[in-house]
């Protein structure tokens, strides 16, 4: 792909982004939490639940890019402080969105990973700003963007000196209205052909439907995703944002119990995962098992 100097698959081995002990690009990494930080109680309760279910990182928006200016816009600094408390209690690293270039340096003091949302994928001044922080960046695909445009945005961040970019496919706009967006699962193997950067899937915003999140998460693992970002809320019916597609901690727990064995199953030929597979063989049968 022309113009890719630093993001191109050809220039280096696969990038592994380290966030504390979490290795994105090596293990199946699950990021879970509420759409928005609404209160300390809601965030801590959800954080404890996703940790218990086996999530690796906590998500939660303190700055929400909403379609309507009258919708809940997030708690800002107050939200970041709540996230920091949740990290302190659970040990889970924090992923949170930054929407304004002027906020990047101080938001980076709270966040372990800075998220760039779909609506800001081509906000080039924001990309340059996050490229100058020492924080990994989770770059969501613009809902109207091609893979080439997306990778050029990763290139903006890399070219500022920040090597830690994680791509996140979150669905694109098509004529289909049943789902909120159309999850482009082919992005997983395609991105792996084009770049050394890790890619994760967001089944929540791509489907917008609770009933589809489990199967799309499983499909993403089968397609080779490096991780998933899933919205979970301790009381979904009370959520201030994206209530319709937030998983309860119970449903999330059930999904987690299926995801890890599937990953091990897919890697059953791979020596590294042989031990994990052996542990999980009762949960998923391997066809070539004798
Ligand atoms: C989010 O993950 O909180 C979010 C707003 O997602 P997106 O930018 O993909 O709509
Ligand atoms: Mn959301």
Tab-separated table of N, CA and C in Angstrom, residues 146-243:
chain	number	residue	atom	x	y	z
A	146	UNK	N	-11.868	3.628	4.292
A	146	UNK	CA	-11.246	2.437	3.707
A	146	UNK	C	-10.075	2.005	4.601
A	147	UNK	N	-9.610	0.788	4.344
A	147	UNK	CA	-8.448	0.307	5.100
A	147	UNK	C	-7.244	1.213	4.836
A	148	UNK	N	-7.122	1.683	3.616
A	148	UNK	CA	-5.970	2.535	3.270
A	148	UNK	C	-6.017	3.857	4.046
A	149	UNK	N	-7.206	4.444	4.113
A	149	UNK	CA	-7.330	5.700	4.878
A	149	UNK	C	-7.018	5.470	6.355
A	150	UNK	N	-7.517	4.359	6.863
A	150	UNK	CA	-7.305	4.016	8.285
A	150	UNK	C	-5.808	3.850	8.561
A	151	UNK	N	-5.131	3.088	7.719
A	151	UNK	CA	-3.704	2.841	7.944
A	151	UNK	C	-2.884	4.122	7.786
A	152	UNK	N	-3.336	5.014	6.931
A	152	UNK	CA	-2.641	6.300	6.830
A	152	UNK	C	-2.785	7.106	8.122
A	153	UNK	N	-3.910	6.923	8.809
A	153	UNK	CA	-4.083	7.603	10.103
A	153	UNK	C	-3.155	6.999	11.147
A	154	UNK	N	-2.998	5.673	11.103
A	154	UNK	CA	-2.013	5.036	11.999
A	154	UNK	C	-0.623	5.609	11.696
A	155	UNK	N	-0.356	5.796	10.423
A	155	UNK	CA	0.942	6.341	9.994
A	155	UNK	C	1.184	7.737	10.598
A	156	UNK	N	0.129	8.538	10.696
A	156	UNK	CA	0.250	9.861	11.336
A	156	UNK	C	0.780	9.719	12.762
A	157	UNK	N	0.239	8.736	13.502
A	157	UNK	CA	0.645	8.562	14.905
A	157	UNK	C	2.073	8.019	14.969
A	158	UNK	N	2.343	7.008	14.155
A	158	UNK	CA	3.689	6.403	14.151
A	158	UNK	C	4.749	7.431	13.768
A	159	UNK	N	4.412	8.282	12.793
A	159	UNK	CA	5.422	9.207	12.288
A	159	UNK	C	5.726	10.329	13.280
A	160	UNK	N	4.907	10.448	14.327
A	160	UNK	CA	5.226	11.412	15.400
A	160	UNK	C	6.133	10.778	16.443
A	161	UNK	N	6.422	9.485	16.287
A	161	UNK	CA	7.352	8.839	17.217
A	161	UNK	C	6.697	7.869	18.178
A	162	UNK	N	5.383	7.665	18.039
A	162	UNK	CA	4.706	6.715	18.947
A	162	UNK	C	4.488	5.389	18.208
A	163	UNK	N	5.200	4.327	18.622
A	163	UNK	CA	5.109	3.060	17.883
A	163	UNK	C	3.926	2.194	18.298
A	164	UNK	N	3.206	2.592	19.380
A	164	UNK	CA	2.202	1.712	19.976
A	164	UNK	C	0.790	2.038	19.509
A	165	UNK	N	0.452	1.537	18.348
A	165	UNK	CA	-0.886	1.771	17.795
A	165	UNK	C	-1.612	0.437	17.707
A	166	UNK	N	-2.847	0.435	18.223
A	166	UNK	CA	-3.720	-0.742	18.137
A	166	UNK	C	-4.894	-0.323	17.258
A	167	UNK	N	-5.189	-1.085	16.233
A	167	UNK	CA	-6.315	-0.749	15.350
A	167	UNK	C	-7.579	-1.406	15.902
A	168	UNK	N	-8.715	-0.732	15.725
A	168	UNK	CA	-9.974	-1.314	16.205
A	168	UNK	C	-11.065	-1.156	15.144
A	169	UNK	N	-11.499	-2.301	14.603
A	169	UNK	CA	-12.619	-2.302	13.638
A	169	UNK	C	-13.916	-2.238	14.435
A	170	UNK	N	-14.769	-1.250	14.128
A	170	UNK	CA	-15.994	-1.046	14.909
A	170	UNK	C	-17.234	-0.934	14.018
A	171	UNK	N	-17.059	-1.415	12.773
A	171	UNK	CA	-18.213	-1.390	11.875
A	171	UNK	C	-18.202	-0.169	10.985
A	172	UNK	N	-18.695	-0.371	9.778
A	172	UNK	CA	-18.764	0.718	8.796
A	172	UNK	C	-20.216	0.916	8.357
A	173	UNK	N	-20.493	2.089	7.795
A	173	UNK	CA	-21.848	2.391	7.330
A	173	UNK	C	-22.103	1.701	5.999
A	174	UNK	N	-23.212	0.971	5.937
A	174	UNK	CA	-23.640	0.406	4.660
A	174	UNK	C	-25.129	0.713	4.531
A	175	UNK	N	-25.788	0.147	3.530
A	175	UNK	CA	-27.239	0.398	3.385
A	175	UNK	C	-28.046	-0.398	4.401
A	176	UNK	N	-27.419	-1.341	5.106
A	176	UNK	CA	-28.153	-2.190	6.044
A	176	UNK	C	-28.549	-1.414	7.303
A	177	UNK	N	-29.804	-1.540	7.682
A	177	UNK	CA	-30.272	-0.775	8.848
A	177	UNK	C	-30.573	-1.651	10.066
A	178	UNK	N	-30.647	-2.970	9.854
A	178	UNK	CA	-30.993	-3.848	10.986
A	178	UNK	C	-29.910	-3.757	12.061
A	179	UNK	N	-28.671	-3.734	11.605
A	179	UNK	CA	-27.553	-3.542	12.537
A	179	UNK	C	-27.173	-2.055	12.521
A	180	UNK	N	-26.529	-1.620	13.603
A	180	UNK	CA	-26.178	-0.189	13.681
A	180	UNK	C	-25.123	0.169	12.621
A	181	UNK	N	-24.177	-0.723	12.447
A	181	UNK	CA	-23.158	-0.600	11.396
A	181	UNK	C	-22.960	-2.009	10.841
A	182	UNK	N	-22.082	-2.158	9.864
A	182	UNK	CA	-21.781	-3.499	9.354
A	182	UNK	C	-20.368	-3.858	9.799
A	183	UNK	N	-20.258	-4.942	10.576
A	183	UNK	CA	-18.928	-5.346	11.046
A	183	UNK	C	-18.143	-5.923	9.875
A	184	UNK	N	-17.018	-5.311	9.570
A	184	UNK	CA	-16.177	-5.802	8.474
A	184	UNK	C	-15.144	-6.760	9.073
A	185	UNK	N	-15.535	-8.022	9.168
A	185	UNK	CA	-14.621	-9.004	9.764
A	185	UNK	C	-13.435	-9.304	8.878
A	186	UNK	N	-13.614	-9.075	7.567
A	186	UNK	CA	-12.483	-9.311	6.659
A	186	UNK	C	-11.338	-8.353	6.967
A	187	UNK	N	-11.648	-7.284	7.714
A	187	UNK	CA	-10.574	-6.353	8.088
A	187	UNK	C	-9.495	-7.068	8.908
A	188	UNK	N	-9.874	-8.100	9.659
A	188	UNK	CA	-8.862	-8.757	10.513
A	188	UNK	C	-7.754	-9.400	9.664
A	189	UNK	N	-8.094	-10.366	8.787
A	189	UNK	CA	-6.996	-10.936	7.987
A	189	UNK	C	-6.401	-9.926	7.002
A	190	UNK	N	-7.232	-9.013	6.495
A	190	UNK	CA	-6.692	-8.030	5.537
A	190	UNK	C	-5.672	-7.121	6.209
A	191	UNK	N	-6.011	-6.647	7.401
A	191	UNK	CA	-5.084	-5.757	8.124
A	191	UNK	C	-3.796	-6.503	8.459
A	192	UNK	N	-3.922	-7.779	8.749
A	192	UNK	CA	-2.715	-8.557	9.068
A	192	UNK	C	-1.824	-8.753	7.843
A	193	UNK	N	-2.429	-8.704	6.655
A	193	UNK	CA	-1.604	-8.753	5.438
A	193	UNK	C	-0.897	-7.427	5.195
A	194	UNK	N	-1.544	-6.339	5.636
A	194	UNK	CA	-1.067	-5.006	5.257
A	194	UNK	C	-0.134	-4.363	6.273
A	195	UNK	N	-0.322	-4.719	7.554
A	195	UNK	CA	0.454	-4.035	8.593
A	195	UNK	C	0.897	-4.999	9.692
A	196	UNK	N	1.913	-4.572	10.428
A	196	UNK	CA	2.404	-5.345	11.582
A	196	UNK	C	1.664	-4.963	12.856
A	197	UNK	N	0.773	-3.959	12.779
A	197	UNK	CA	0.083	-3.486	13.991
A	197	UNK	C	-1.022	-4.451	14.404
A	198	UNK	N	-1.303	-4.571	15.701
A	198	UNK	CA	-2.397	-5.446	16.137
A	198	UNK	C	-3.768	-4.853	15.812
A	199	UNK	N	-4.742	-5.735	15.662
A	199	UNK	CA	-6.119	-5.290	15.393
A	199	UNK	C	-7.077	-5.985	16.358
A	200	UNK	N	-8.000	-5.197	16.895
A	200	UNK	CA	-9.051	-5.764	17.745
A	200	UNK	C	-10.422	-5.433	17.132
A	201	UNK	N	-11.440	-6.142	17.625
A	201	UNK	CA	-12.809	-5.974	17.095
A	201	UNK	C	-13.725	-5.435	18.198
A	202	UNK	N	-14.575	-4.506	17.823
A	202	UNK	CA	-15.602	-3.981	18.725
A	202	UNK	C	-16.961	-4.493	18.240
A	203	UNK	N	-17.465	-5.572	18.866
A	203	UNK	CA	-18.746	-6.121	18.417
A	203	UNK	C	-19.940	-5.313	18.919
A	204	UNK	N	-19.709	-4.389	19.850
A	204	UNK	CA	-20.814	-3.619	20.440
A	204	UNK	C	-21.299	-2.529	19.486
A	205	UNK	N	-20.386	-1.639	19.086
A	205	UNK	CA	-20.811	-0.523	18.224
A	205	UNK	C	-21.068	-0.983	16.795
A	206	UNK	N	-20.432	-2.071	16.397
A	206	UNK	CA	-20.638	-2.535	15.019
A	206	UNK	C	-22.022	-3.141	14.816
A	207	UNK	N	-22.512	-3.880	15.823
A	207	UNK	CA	-23.830	-4.500	15.650
A	207	UNK	C	-24.940	-3.641	16.252
A	208	UNK	N	-24.672	-3.030	17.395
A	208	UNK	CA	-25.725	-2.276	18.075
A	208	UNK	C	-26.842	-3.175	18.569
A	209	UNK	N	-26.599	-4.471	18.591
A	209	UNK	CA	-27.634	-5.424	19.014
A	209	UNK	C	-27.063	-6.448	19.977
A	210	UNK	N	-27.663	-6.455	21.143
A	210	UNK	CA	-27.251	-7.377	22.196
A	210	UNK	C	-27.161	-8.822	21.703
A	211	UNK	N	-28.164	-9.215	20.919
A	211	UNK	CA	-28.277	-10.624	20.519
A	211	UNK	C	-27.150	-11.053	19.572
A	212	UNK	N	-26.443	-10.111	18.968
A	212	UNK	CA	-25.431	-10.474	17.962
A	212	UNK	C	-24.004	-10.423	18.510
A	213	UNK	N	-23.857	-9.868	19.697
A	213	UNK	CA	-22.501	-9.604	20.204
A	213	UNK	C	-21.717	-10.900	20.452
A	214	UNK	N	-22.392	-11.910	21.008
A	214	UNK	CA	-21.696	-13.171	21.303
A	214	UNK	C	-21.192	-13.828	20.036
A	215	UNK	N	-22.066	-13.973	19.040
A	215	UNK	CA	-21.612	-14.676	17.825
A	215	UNK	C	-20.547	-13.893	17.072
A	216	UNK	N	-20.679	-12.561	17.042
A	216	UNK	CA	-19.655	-11.779	16.338
A	216	UNK	C	-18.320	-11.811	17.088
A	217	UNK	N	-18.372	-11.908	18.406
A	217	UNK	CA	-17.116	-12.019	19.169
A	217	UNK	C	-16.430	-13.343	18.849
A	218	UNK	N	-17.220	-14.412	18.804
A	218	UNK	CA	-16.656	-15.735	18.491
A	218	UNK	C	-16.095	-15.731	17.066
A	219	UNK	N	-16.850	-15.122	16.146
A	219	UNK	CA	-16.394	-15.061	14.750
A	219	UNK	C	-15.097	-14.259	14.630
A	220	UNK	N	-15.004	-13.188	15.420
A	220	UNK	CA	-13.793	-12.367	15.375
A	220	UNK	C	-12.584	-13.167	15.856
A	221	UNK	N	-12.790	-13.969	16.893
A	221	UNK	CA	-11.687	-14.810	17.393
A	221	UNK	C	-11.297	-15.809	16.297
A	222	UNK	N	-12.307	-16.391	15.650
A	222	UNK	CA	-12.004	-17.349	14.573
A	222	UNK	C	-11.254	-16.675	13.423
A	223	UNK	N	-11.549	-15.393	13.190
A	223	UNK	CA	-10.882	-14.665	12.103
A	223	UNK	C	-9.462	-14.249	12.479
A	224	UNK	N	-9.104	-14.409	13.750
A	224	UNK	CA	-7.718	-14.117	14.156
A	224	UNK	C	-7.527	-12.784	14.851
A	225	UNK	N	-8.608	-12.223	15.390
A	225	UNK	CA	-8.446	-10.926	16.069
A	225	UNK	C	-7.463	-11.030	17.238
A	226	UNK	N	-6.795	-9.911	17.510
A	226	UNK	CA	-5.888	-9.863	18.659
A	226	UNK	C	-6.631	-9.511	19.940
A	227	UNK	N	-7.903	-9.134	19.795
A	227	UNK	CA	-8.646	-8.788	21.001
A	227	UNK	C	-10.040	-8.317	20.678
A	228	UNK	N	-10.766	-8.011	21.732
A	228	UNK	CA	-12.150	-7.547	21.608
A	228	UNK	C	-12.352	-6.384	22.562
A	229	UNK	N	-13.201	-5.458	22.161
A	229	UNK	CA	-13.605	-4.409	23.096
A	229	UNK	C	-15.128	-4.456	23.193
A	230	UNK	N	-15.629	-4.766	24.384
A	230	UNK	CA	-17.048	-5.063	24.564
A	230	UNK	C	-17.637	-4.178	25.662
A	231	UNK	N	-18.809	-3.595	25.393
A	231	UNK	CA	-19.442	-2.768	26.422
A	231	UNK	C	-20.265	-3.623	27.390
A	232	UNK	N	-19.996	-3.394	28.676
A	232	UNK	CA	-20.673	-4.116	29.759
A	232	UNK	C	-21.128	-3.065	30.772
A	233	UNK	N	-22.336	-3.230	31.289
A	233	UNK	CA	-22.857	-2.267	32.280
A	233	UNK	C	-23.511	-3.055	33.410
A	234	UNK	N	-23.272	-2.605	34.650
A	234	UNK	CA	-23.824	-3.358	35.785
A	234	UNK	C	-25.359	-3.312	35.800
A	235	UNK	N	-25.951	-2.257	35.225
A	235	UNK	CA	-27.421	-2.151	35.096
A	235	UNK	C	-27.753	-1.607	33.717
A	236	UNK	N	-27.695	-2.427	32.671
A	236	UNK	CA	-27.829	-1.874	31.316
A	236	UNK	C	-29.054	-0.991	31.095
A	237	UNK	N	-30.181	-1.345	31.723
A	237	UNK	CA	-31.384	-0.544	31.457
A	237	UNK	C	-31.268	0.883	32.006
A	238	UNK	N	-30.276	1.116	32.871
A	238	UNK	CA	-30.089	2.477	33.408
A	238	UNK	C	-28.952	3.227	32.718
A	239	UNK	N	-28.319	2.594	31.725
A	239	UNK	CA	-27.150	3.224	31.087
A	239	UNK	C	-27.548	4.535	30.393
A	240	UNK	N	-26.655	5.533	30.491
A	240	UNK	CA	-26.952	6.841	29.892
A	240	UNK	C	-26.589	6.867	28.409
A	241	UNK	N	-25.909	5.845	27.953
A	241	UNK	CA	-25.449	5.820	26.565
A	241	UNK	C	-25.366	4.362	26.121
A	242	UNK	N	-25.831	4.060	24.939
A	242	UNK	CA	-25.757	2.699	24.376
A	242	UNK	C	-26.349	1.622	25.302
A	243	UNK	N	-27.513	1.938	25.893
A	243	UNK	CA	-28.143	0.991	26.824
A	243	UNK	C	-28.567	-0.292	26.102
